[in-house]
CSV table of C-alpha atoms and ligand atoms in Angstrom, one decimal:
chain,number,residue,atom,x,y,z
A,204,MET,CA,35.7,10.5,27.2
A,205,ASN,CA,32.5,12.4,26.9
A,206,ILE,CA,30.6,11.3,23.9
A,207,LYS,CA,28.3,14.0,22.5
A,208,THR,CA,27.7,12.8,19.0
A,209,ILE,CA,27.5,9.3,17.5
A,210,THR,CA,27.4,8.6,13.8
A,211,ILE,CA,25.8,5.3,12.6
A,212,CYS,CA,26.7,4.1,9.1
A,213,GLY,CA,24.3,2.1,7.1
A,214,GLY,CA,20.5,1.6,7.2
A,215,GLY,CA,20.0,-2.1,7.8
A,216,ASN,CA,18.3,-4.2,10.5
A,217,ALA,CA,21.0,-3.4,13.1
A,218,THR,CA,20.7,0.4,12.5
A,219,HIS,CA,17.0,0.2,12.9
A,220,ALA,CA,17.5,-1.5,16.3
A,221,ILE,CA,20.4,0.7,17.5
A,222,ILE,CA,18.7,4.1,17.0
A,223,PRO,CA,15.8,3.5,19.4
A,224,ILE,CA,18.0,1.5,21.8
A,225,LEU,CA,20.6,4.3,21.9
A,226,ARG,CA,17.8,6.9,22.6
A,227,LYS,CA,17.0,5.2,25.9
A,228,HIS,CA,20.3,6.1,27.5
A,229,PHE,CA,22.3,8.3,25.1
A,230,HIS,CA,21.2,11.9,25.2
A,231,GLY,CA,23.5,13.4,22.6
A,232,SER,CA,23.2,13.8,18.9
A,233,ILE,CA,22.8,10.8,16.5
A,234,ARG,CA,23.8,11.2,12.8
A,235,LEU,CA,23.1,8.6,10.2
A,236,PHE,CA,25.4,8.1,7.2
A,237,LEU,CA,23.7,6.3,4.3
A,238,SER,CA,25.3,5.3,1.0
A,239,PHE,CA,22.2,4.2,-0.8
A,240,LYS,CA,19.7,6.7,-2.3
A,241,ASN,CA,16.6,4.7,-1.7
A,242,GLU,CA,17.5,4.3,2.0
A,243,LEU,CA,18.3,8.0,2.3
A,244,ASP,CA,14.9,8.9,0.8
A,245,GLN,CA,13.0,6.7,3.2
A,246,PHE,CA,14.9,8.1,6.3
A,247,ASN,CA,14.4,11.6,5.0
A,248,HIS,CA,10.7,10.9,4.8
A,249,LEU,CA,10.8,9.7,8.5
A,250,MET,CA,12.5,12.9,9.5
A,251,THR,CA,10.2,15.2,7.6
A,252,SER,CA,7.1,13.5,8.9
A,253,ASN,CA,8.5,13.9,12.5
A,254,ARG,CA,8.1,10.3,13.3
A,255,ASP,CA,10.3,7.8,15.1
A,256,ILE,CA,11.4,4.3,14.4
A,257,LYS,CA,9.5,1.9,16.6
A,258,ALA,CA,11.3,-1.0,18.1
A,259,ILE,CA,9.3,-3.9,19.4
A,260,TYR,CA,10.9,-6.3,21.9
A,261,GLY,CA,8.4,-8.7,23.3
A,262,SER,CA,5.9,-6.6,25.2
A,263,GLU,CA,8.2,-3.6,25.3
A,264,THR,CA,8.2,-0.8,22.7
A,265,PHE,CA,10.5,2.1,22.4
A,266,PHE,CA,11.2,4.8,19.9
A,267,GLY,CA,13.9,6.9,18.4
A,268,SER,CA,15.1,8.7,15.3
A,269,PRO,CA,18.4,10.3,14.2
A,270,ASP,CA,19.0,14.1,14.3
A,271,ILE,CA,20.7,14.2,10.9
A,272,VAL,CA,20.6,11.9,7.9
A,273,SER,CA,23.1,12.3,5.1
A,274,ASP,CA,24.9,10.7,2.2
A,275,ASN,CA,27.7,13.2,2.6
A,276,PRO,CA,30.4,11.6,4.8
A,277,GLU,CA,31.7,15.0,5.9
A,278,GLU,CA,28.4,16.1,7.2
A,279,ALA,CA,27.6,12.8,8.7
A,280,CYS,CA,30.9,12.6,10.7
A,281,LEU,CA,31.0,16.2,11.7
A,282,TYR,CA,31.7,16.5,15.5
A,283,SER,CA,31.3,12.8,15.9
A,284,ASP,CA,33.2,11.3,18.8
A,285,LEU,CA,32.1,7.7,18.0
A,286,ILE,CA,31.3,6.1,14.7
A,287,LEU,CA,29.5,2.8,14.6
A,288,LEU,CA,29.5,0.5,11.6
A,289,PRO,CA,26.6,-1.9,12.1
A,290,LEU,CA,27.2,-3.2,8.6
A,291,PRO,CA,27.8,-6.5,6.8
A,292,ALA,CA,31.6,-7.0,6.7
A,293,PHE,CA,31.7,-6.6,2.9
A,294,ALA,CA,30.6,-3.0,3.3
A,295,HIS,CA,33.3,-2.0,5.9
A,296,GLU,CA,36.1,-1.1,3.5
A,297,SER,CA,34.1,1.1,1.2
A,298,VAL,CA,32.4,3.0,4.1
A,299,LEU,CA,35.7,3.4,5.9
A,300,LYS,CA,37.4,4.8,2.9
A,301,LYS,CA,34.6,7.4,2.6
A,302,ILE,CA,34.4,8.5,6.2
A,303,THR,CA,38.1,8.3,7.4
A,304,PRO,CA,39.2,11.7,6.1
A,305,PHE,CA,36.3,13.4,8.0
A,306,VAL,CA,36.6,11.7,11.4
A,307,ILE,CA,37.6,14.1,14.2
A,308,GLU,CA,41.0,13.9,15.7
A,309,ASN,CA,41.3,10.9,18.1
A,310,GLY,CA,37.9,9.7,17.0
A,311,ILE,CA,36.8,6.1,17.5
A,312,ILE,CA,35.3,3.8,14.8
A,313,GLY,CA,33.8,0.5,15.8
A,314,ALA,CA,32.4,-2.4,13.7
A,315,ILE,CA,29.4,-4.1,15.1
A,316,PRO,CA,30.2,-6.9,14.5
A,317,ALA,CA,33.8,-7.0,13.3
A,318,ARG,CA,33.8,-10.5,11.7
A,319,GLY,CA,37.2,-11.7,10.7
A,320,GLY,CA,40.3,-9.6,9.8
A,321,PHE,CA,38.6,-6.2,10.5
A,322,GLU,CA,41.9,-4.9,11.9
A,323,PHE,CA,44.0,-5.7,8.9
A,324,SER,CA,41.9,-3.8,6.4
A,325,SER,CA,40.9,-0.9,8.7
A,326,LEU,CA,44.4,-0.2,9.9
A,327,SER,CA,45.7,-0.2,6.3
A,328,ILE,CA,43.0,2.4,5.4
A,329,LEU,CA,43.9,4.5,8.4
A,330,LYS,CA,47.5,4.3,7.4
A,331,GLU,CA,46.8,5.3,3.8
A,332,ASN,CA,44.9,8.3,5.1
A,333,GLU,CA,47.6,9.2,7.6
A,334,ARG,CA,44.9,8.9,10.3
A,335,GLU,CA,46.6,6.6,12.9
A,336,ASP,CA,45.2,8.9,15.6
A,337,ILE,CA,41.9,7.1,15.1
A,338,ALA,CA,41.2,4.1,17.4
A,339,ILE,CA,39.2,1.1,16.0
A,340,PHE,CA,37.2,-1.4,17.8
A,341,GLY,CA,35.2,-4.5,16.9
A,342,MET,CA,32.5,-6.4,18.6
A,343,GLN,CA,32.3,-10.1,18.5
A,344,THR,CA,28.7,-10.1,17.3
A,345,LEU,CA,25.6,-7.9,17.1
A,346,PRO,CA,24.0,-7.8,20.6
A,347,TRP,CA,20.5,-8.4,19.1
A,348,ALA,CA,18.8,-10.6,16.6
A,349,CYS,CA,16.6,-8.1,14.8
A,350,ARG,CA,14.6,-7.7,11.6
A,351,ILE,CA,13.1,-4.6,9.9
A,352,LYS,CA,9.3,-4.9,9.8
A,353,GLU,CA,8.8,-1.7,7.8
A,354,TYR,CA,11.7,0.3,6.4
A,355,ALA,CA,12.6,3.5,8.4
A,356,ARG,CA,9.5,2.8,10.6
A,357,GLN,CA,9.5,-0.4,12.6
A,358,VAL,CA,11.9,-3.1,13.7
A,359,GLU,CA,11.4,-6.3,15.7
A,360,ILE,CA,14.1,-7.3,18.2
A,361,LEU,CA,13.8,-11.1,18.5
A,362,GLY,CA,16.4,-11.6,21.2
A,363,GLU,CA,19.3,-10.0,23.1
A,364,LYS,CA,22.6,-11.5,24.0
A,365,LYS,CA,23.6,-11.5,27.6
A,366,SER,CA,27.2,-10.6,26.9
A,367,VAL,CA,29.2,-9.6,23.8
A,368,GLY,CA,33.0,-9.2,23.5
A,369,LEU,CA,34.7,-6.0,22.3
A,370,SER,CA,38.3,-5.4,21.3
A,371,LEU,CA,39.9,-2.0,20.9
A,372,PHE,CA,43.1,-1.0,19.0
A,373,PRO,CA,45.2,0.6,20.5
A,374,HIS,CA,44.1,-1.3,23.6
A,375,GLU,CA,44.3,1.6,26.1
A,376,GLY,CA,40.8,2.9,26.9
A,377,ILE,CA,39.1,-0.4,26.4
A,378,SER,CA,37.4,-0.5,29.8
A,379,HIS,CA,36.0,3.0,29.2
A,380,ILE,CA,34.5,2.2,25.8
A,381,SER,CA,33.2,-1.2,27.0
A,382,GLU,CA,31.5,0.4,30.0
A,383,THR,CA,30.1,3.3,27.9
A,384,LEU,CA,28.6,0.9,25.3
A,385,SER,CA,27.3,-1.4,28.0
A,386,ASN,CA,25.3,1.5,29.3
A,387,TYR,CA,24.1,2.7,26.0
A,388,PHE,CA,23.1,-0.7,24.8
A,389,SER,CA,21.9,-2.2,28.1
A,390,VAL,CA,24.0,-5.3,27.3
A,391,ASN,CA,27.2,-6.5,29.1
A,392,ILE,CA,30.0,-5.6,26.7
A,393,GLU,CA,33.0,-7.6,27.8
A,394,PRO,CA,36.6,-6.3,27.0
A,395,LEU,CA,38.6,-8.7,25.0
A,396,PRO,CA,42.4,-8.9,25.2
A,397,ASN,CA,43.3,-8.4,21.5
A,398,MET,CA,42.0,-8.2,18.0
A,399,LEU,CA,43.1,-11.7,17.1
A,400,THR,CA,40.5,-13.0,19.6
A,401,LEU,CA,37.8,-11.3,17.5
A,402,SER,CA,38.8,-13.1,14.3
A,403,LEU,CA,39.1,-16.5,16.0
A,404,ALA,CA,36.0,-16.0,18.2
A,405,ASN,CA,33.8,-14.8,15.4
A,406,ILE,CA,30.9,-17.2,15.9
A,407,GLY,CA,29.1,-16.3,12.7
A,408,GLN,CA,31.9,-18.0,10.7
A,409,ILE,CA,31.0,-21.4,12.4
A,410,VAL,CA,27.2,-21.1,12.7
A,411,HIS,CA,26.3,-19.6,9.3
A,412,PRO,CA,28.4,-21.5,6.8
A,413,GLY,CA,28.2,-24.6,9.1
A,414,ILE,CA,24.4,-24.7,9.2
A,415,MET,CA,24.1,-23.9,5.5
A,416,TYR,CA,26.5,-26.8,4.8
A,417,GLY,CA,24.5,-29.2,7.0
A,418,LEU,CA,21.1,-28.2,5.7
A,419,PHE,CA,21.9,-28.2,2.0
A,420,LYS,CA,24.8,-30.6,1.4
A,421,GLY,CA,23.2,-33.2,-0.9
A,422,ASN,CA,20.1,-31.0,-1.3
A,423,GLU,CA,21.9,-28.3,-3.4
A,424,HIS,CA,19.5,-28.7,-6.3
A,425,ARG,CA,16.4,-29.5,-4.5
A,426,LYS,CA,13.3,-27.4,-5.1
A,427,TYR,CA,11.3,-26.6,-1.9
A,428,GLU,CA,7.6,-25.9,-1.5
A,429,LYS,CA,7.0,-22.8,0.7
A,430,GLU,CA,6.0,-25.0,3.6
A,431,GLU,CA,9.1,-27.1,3.3
A,432,ILE,CA,11.6,-24.3,3.7
A,433,PRO,CA,13.7,-25.4,6.7
A,434,LEU,CA,14.2,-23.3,9.8
A,435,PHE,CA,17.7,-22.2,10.1
A,436,TYR,CA,19.0,-22.3,13.7
A,437,HIS,CA,16.0,-24.5,14.8
A,438,GLY,CA,16.8,-26.7,11.8
A,439,VAL,CA,20.0,-27.9,13.5
A,440,THR,CA,20.0,-31.7,13.7
A,441,GLY,CA,22.4,-34.0,15.6
A,442,ASP,CA,24.5,-34.4,12.5
A,443,ILE,CA,24.6,-30.6,11.9
A,444,ALA,CA,25.6,-30.0,15.5
A,445,GLU,CA,28.4,-32.5,15.0
A,446,ILE,CA,29.8,-30.5,12.0
A,447,LEU,CA,29.5,-27.3,14.0
A,448,GLU,CA,31.4,-28.8,16.9
A,449,GLN,CA,34.2,-30.0,14.7
A,450,MET,CA,34.5,-26.6,13.1
A,451,SER,CA,34.7,-25.1,16.6
A,452,ASN,CA,37.3,-27.7,17.6
A,453,ASP,CA,39.4,-26.7,14.5
A,454,ILE,CA,39.5,-23.2,15.8
A,455,LEU,CA,40.4,-24.3,19.3
A,456,THR,CA,43.3,-26.3,17.9
A,457,ILE,CA,44.6,-23.1,16.2
A,458,THR,CA,44.2,-21.2,19.4
A,459,ARG,CA,46.1,-23.8,21.4
A,460,GLU,CA,49.0,-23.8,18.9
A,461,ILE,CA,49.3,-20.1,18.9
A,462,GLN,CA,49.2,-20.0,22.7
A,463,LYS,CA,51.9,-22.7,22.8
A,464,ARG,CA,54.2,-20.6,20.6
A,465,PHE,CA,53.4,-17.2,22.0
A,466,LYS,CA,52.9,-17.7,25.8
A,467,LYS,CA,52.0,-14.1,26.5
A,468,VAL,CA,49.1,-13.9,24.0
A,469,ASP,CA,45.8,-14.2,25.8
A,470,LEU,CA,43.3,-16.2,23.7
A,471,THR,CA,41.3,-17.5,26.7
A,472,LYS,CA,38.2,-15.7,25.4
A,473,VAL,CA,38.1,-17.8,22.2
A,474,LEU,CA,35.4,-20.2,23.5
A,475,GLY,CA,34.0,-23.4,22.1
A,476,LEU,CA,30.7,-23.0,20.4
A,477,LYS,CA,28.5,-24.5,23.1
A,478,ASP,CA,30.3,-22.5,25.8
A,479,TRP,CA,29.8,-19.3,23.8
A,480,LEU,CA,26.1,-20.1,23.2
A,481,ILE,CA,25.5,-20.6,26.9
A,482,LEU,CA,27.4,-17.4,27.8
A,483,SER,CA,25.6,-15.3,25.2
A,484,TYR,CA,22.1,-16.7,25.5
A,485,LYS,CA,21.9,-17.8,29.1
A,486,ASN,CA,18.4,-16.5,29.5
A,487,SER,CA,16.9,-17.7,26.2
A,488,ILE,CA,18.1,-21.3,26.1
A,489,GLU,CA,15.7,-23.7,27.8
A,490,ASP,CA,17.7,-26.9,27.5
A,491,SER,CA,21.5,-26.6,27.3
A,492,ARG,CA,22.4,-30.3,27.7
A,493,THR,CA,23.8,-30.7,24.2
A,494,LEU,CA,24.9,-28.4,21.4
A,495,GLU,CA,21.8,-29.5,19.4
A,496,THR,CA,19.3,-28.7,22.2
A,497,SER,CA,21.1,-25.4,22.8
A,498,PHE,CA,20.1,-24.4,19.3
A,499,LEU,CA,16.7,-26.0,19.2
A,500,THR,CA,15.5,-24.5,22.5
A,501,ASN,CA,17.1,-21.0,22.1
A,502,ASN,CA,14.1,-18.6,21.9
A,503,ALA,CA,16.2,-15.9,20.3
A,504,TYR,CA,16.5,-18.1,17.2
A,505,ARG,CA,12.7,-18.7,16.9
A,506,GLY,CA,11.1,-18.3,13.5
A,507,LEU,CA,14.2,-17.7,11.5
A,508,PHE,CA,14.2,-19.6,8.2
A,509,ALA,CA,17.1,-20.7,6.0
A,510,PRO,CA,17.8,-18.1,3.2
A,511,MET,CA,15.9,-19.2,0.0
A,512,LYS,CA,15.2,-17.5,-3.3
A,513,LYS,CA,11.8,-17.8,-5.0
A,514,LEU,CA,11.8,-19.5,-8.5
A,515,ASP,CA,9.5,-18.6,-11.4
A,516,ASN,CA,7.6,-21.8,-10.9
A,517,GLY,CA,6.6,-20.9,-7.3
A,518,TYR,CA,9.2,-23.2,-5.7
A,519,TYR,CA,12.2,-22.1,-3.7
A,520,SER,CA,15.8,-23.0,-3.8
A,521,PRO,CA,18.7,-22.3,-1.3
A,522,ASP,CA,20.1,-18.8,-1.7
A,523,PHE,CA,23.9,-19.3,-1.9
A,524,LYS,CA,24.4,-15.6,-2.4
A,525,SER,CA,23.0,-15.0,1.1
A,526,ARG,CA,25.2,-13.1,3.5
A,527,TYR,CA,25.4,-16.2,5.6
A,528,LEU,CA,27.9,-17.2,3.0
A,529,THR,CA,29.0,-14.0,1.2
A,530,GLU,CA,29.9,-12.4,4.6
A,531,ASP,CA,30.9,-15.3,6.7
A,532,VAL,CA,33.1,-17.1,4.3
A,533,PRO,CA,35.5,-14.4,2.9
A,534,PHE,CA,35.2,-12.3,6.1
A,535,GLY,CA,35.2,-15.3,8.5
A,536,LEU,CA,36.2,-18.9,7.7
A,537,ILE,CA,38.8,-18.0,5.1
A,538,VAL,CA,40.4,-15.5,7.5
A,539,THR,CA,40.6,-18.2,10.1
A,540,LYS,CA,42.0,-20.7,7.5
A,541,ALA,CA,44.6,-18.1,6.6
A,542,ILE,CA,45.6,-17.7,10.3
A,543,ALA,CA,45.7,-21.5,10.6
A,544,MET,CA,48.1,-21.6,7.7
A,545,LEU,CA,50.4,-19.1,9.3
A,546,ALA,CA,50.2,-21.2,12.5
A,547,GLN,CA,50.8,-24.4,10.5
A,548,VAL,CA,47.6,-26.0,11.9
A,549,ASP,CA,45.3,-28.3,9.9
A,550,THR,CA,41.6,-27.5,9.9
A,551,PRO,CA,40.0,-30.5,8.2
A,552,THR,CA,36.3,-29.7,8.8
A,553,ILE,CA,36.7,-26.0,8.1
A,554,ASP,CA,38.4,-27.0,4.8
A,555,GLU,CA,35.6,-29.3,3.8
A,556,VAL,CA,33.0,-26.6,4.5
A,557,ILE,CA,34.9,-23.9,2.6
A,558,LYS,CA,35.4,-26.3,-0.3
A,559,THR,CA,31.7,-27.2,-0.6
A,560,VAL,CA,30.1,-23.8,0.1
A,561,SER,CA,32.5,-21.8,-2.1
A,562,GLY,CA,31.5,-24.1,-5.0
A,563,TRP,CA,27.9,-23.2,-4.3
A,564,MET,CA,28.8,-19.5,-4.2
A,565,GLU,CA,30.7,-19.9,-7.5
A,566,LYS,CA,33.8,-18.6,-5.8
A,567,GLU,CA,37.3,-20.0,-5.6
A,568,TYR,CA,39.3,-19.2,-2.5
A,569,LEU,CA,41.5,-22.3,-2.0
A,570,VAL,CA,43.4,-24.4,-4.5
A,571,ASN,CA,44.6,-27.7,-3.2
A,572,GLY,CA,44.4,-26.2,0.3
A,573,ASP,CA,46.4,-23.1,-0.6
A,574,LEU,CA,45.2,-19.5,-0.5
A,575,LYS,CA,45.6,-19.2,-4.3
A,576,GLY,CA,42.0,-19.2,-5.6
A,577,ARG,CA,41.0,-16.6,-8.2
A,578,ASP,CA,38.8,-14.9,-5.7
A,579,ILE,CA,41.2,-14.8,-2.7
A,580,SER,CA,41.8,-11.0,-3.2
A,581,GLU,CA,38.2,-10.4,-2.0
A,582,ALA,CA,38.9,-12.2,1.3
A,583,ARG,CA,40.0,-10.2,4.4
A,584,ILE,CA,43.0,-12.5,5.1
A,585,PRO,CA,46.0,-11.0,6.8
A,586,GLN,CA,48.2,-12.0,3.8
A,587,ASN,CA,46.3,-9.5,1.6
A,588,TYR,CA,47.4,-6.7,3.9
A,589,SER,CA,51.1,-7.8,4.0
A,590,PHE,CA,50.7,-9.7,7.3
A,591,ASN,CA,52.7,-12.7,6.2
A,592,LYS,CA,53.9,-13.9,9.6
A,593,LEU,CA,52.1,-14.9,12.7
A,594,GLU,CA,54.5,-12.7,14.7
A,595,GLN,CA,53.2,-9.5,12.9
A,596,ILE,CA,49.6,-10.4,13.9
A,597,ILE,CA,50.7,-11.1,17.5
A,598,LYS,CA,52.4,-7.7,17.6
A,599,LEU,CA,49.1,-6.0,17.1
B,260,LIG,P1,21.5,-5.7,6.7
B,260,LIG,O1,21.7,-6.6,5.6
B,260,LIG,O2,20.1,-5.4,7.2
B,260,LIG,O3,22.2,-4.3,6.5
B,260,LIG,C1,22.6,-3.9,5.2
B,260,LIG,C2,22.8,-2.4,5.2
B,260,LIG,O4,24.2,-2.2,5.1
B,260,LIG,C3,22.2,-1.8,4.0
B,260,LIG,O5,20.9,-1.5,4.3
B,260,LIG,C4,23.1,-0.7,3.7
B,260,LIG,O6,22.6,0.5,4.5
B,260,LIG,C5,24.4,-1.1,4.2
B,260,LIG,N1,25.3,-1.6,3.1
B,260,LIG,C6,25.3,-2.8,2.6
B,260,LIG,N2,26.2,-2.8,1.6
B,260,LIG,C7,26.8,-1.6,1.6
B,260,LIG,C8,27.8,-1.1,0.8
B,260,LIG,N3,28.4,-1.8,-0.2
B,260,LIG,N4,28.2,0.2,1.0
B,260,LIG,C9,27.6,0.9,2.0
B,260,LIG,N5,26.6,0.5,2.8
B,260,LIG,C10,26.2,-0.8,2.6
B,260,LIG,O7,22.4,-6.2,7.9
B,260,LIG,P2,22.1,-6.3,9.4
B,260,LIG,O8,21.1,-7.4,9.6
B,260,LIG,O9,21.8,-5.0,9.9
B,260,LIG,O10,23.5,-6.9,10.0
B,260,LIG,C11,24.6,-6.0,10.2
B,260,LIG,C12,25.7,-6.9,10.7
B,260,LIG,O11,25.3,-7.6,11.9
B,260,LIG,C13,26.1,-8.0,9.7
B,260,LIG,O12,27.4,-8.3,9.9
B,260,LIG,C14,25.3,-9.2,10.3
B,260,LIG,O13,25.8,-10.5,9.9
B,260,LIG,C15,25.4,-9.0,11.7
B,260,LIG,N6,24.3,-9.6,12.5
B,260,LIG,C16,23.0,-9.3,12.3
B,260,LIG,C17,22.0,-9.9,13.0
B,260,LIG,C18,20.6,-9.6,12.9
B,260,LIG,O14,19.7,-10.2,13.5
B,260,LIG,N7,20.2,-8.7,12.0
B,260,LIG,C19,22.4,-10.8,14.1
B,260,LIG,C20,23.7,-11.1,14.3
B,260,LIG,C21,24.7,-10.5,13.5
């Protein structure tokens, strides 16, 4: 496959990093699809002033800008062989609905990262649009930690993962797309055997709600002075590492049960959290003796604080509307819980984290451990897309 045009959807941190990174090795056209007017205006300003986005990664700087910026999905997807969605998972569905009718025949759409259940919602949108010629892929995570420094101007790349998994549906062609993206991104993109691996191996679902739970359980109502705001990843204590490990063990139990029942399904790439950290951040972790030290000495996590909101009196309180919860619970932990229910596996630590953090979010997903909460329709669980049996998921 010869990729001549790539469309990137969304204008967040990840897009700011991807544009200059792509420009290093991809010599075709880059189109940007933006849904928000203020973002469109700022990118248009970048284009009319003939400037580039500057990416800073340690002592390295590199530059890039899109060729076309548009809020019109038809214009944005014109000629595009590859469409990237570096978006929070809660934006996937609305963006997919807008762009699907305009994707070229046999085009490819990929979510970076997929988070949980991407295949259930995206395949149902493709089906509704009679566009089953389109292939979808998801990446296990974003290859970089990155933050916008100045909108449509400058981004800082804080760290780069050594290796990131990718799964494609239909599976044929996975080696080619993985190799192509490895070259474009200068990161090892590792082919994964199936989409189920993506949902179970979605590390954000453990790390984000798990650390929020650990940092704020018992401190929900505490007011913090600015200097007291805890670091997020570097705020992991021995107790928090224990919770994260138990969440990871719940997922490994689901994986073992599914493998026991479906011998041909390959879930060997669903790793425990510590193994994943070491695989992904081999070069940035200084002390990998324990899960706690693997977080505390990971340079890619340096300087990232817990999400807080500023109060009128100058104090800060935990931000329970942060995407660490709004993305990683309904598009992560709940999806895994739903798969666990289909596999008839108990997930005690995941249940406890869901129960506590969904209360903080003022959401109700589970009632007495069942997927019957009033907000369950927002979650990307297989059951919401008529996948009511494990066999149907395995078939994918
Ligand atoms: P972001 O919050 O910076 O991006 C948000 C962008 O998405 C917005 O600017 C907008 O362009 C678009 N968007 C949001 N809601 C939308 C909607 N309803 N409709 C259309 N477009 C919408 O996010 P990010 O930091 O770029 O992260 C992207 C993904 O990568 C997320 O899943 C995130 O969890 C993951 N991730 C990010 C990092 C990081 O360091 N930034 C690291 C690991 C994983």
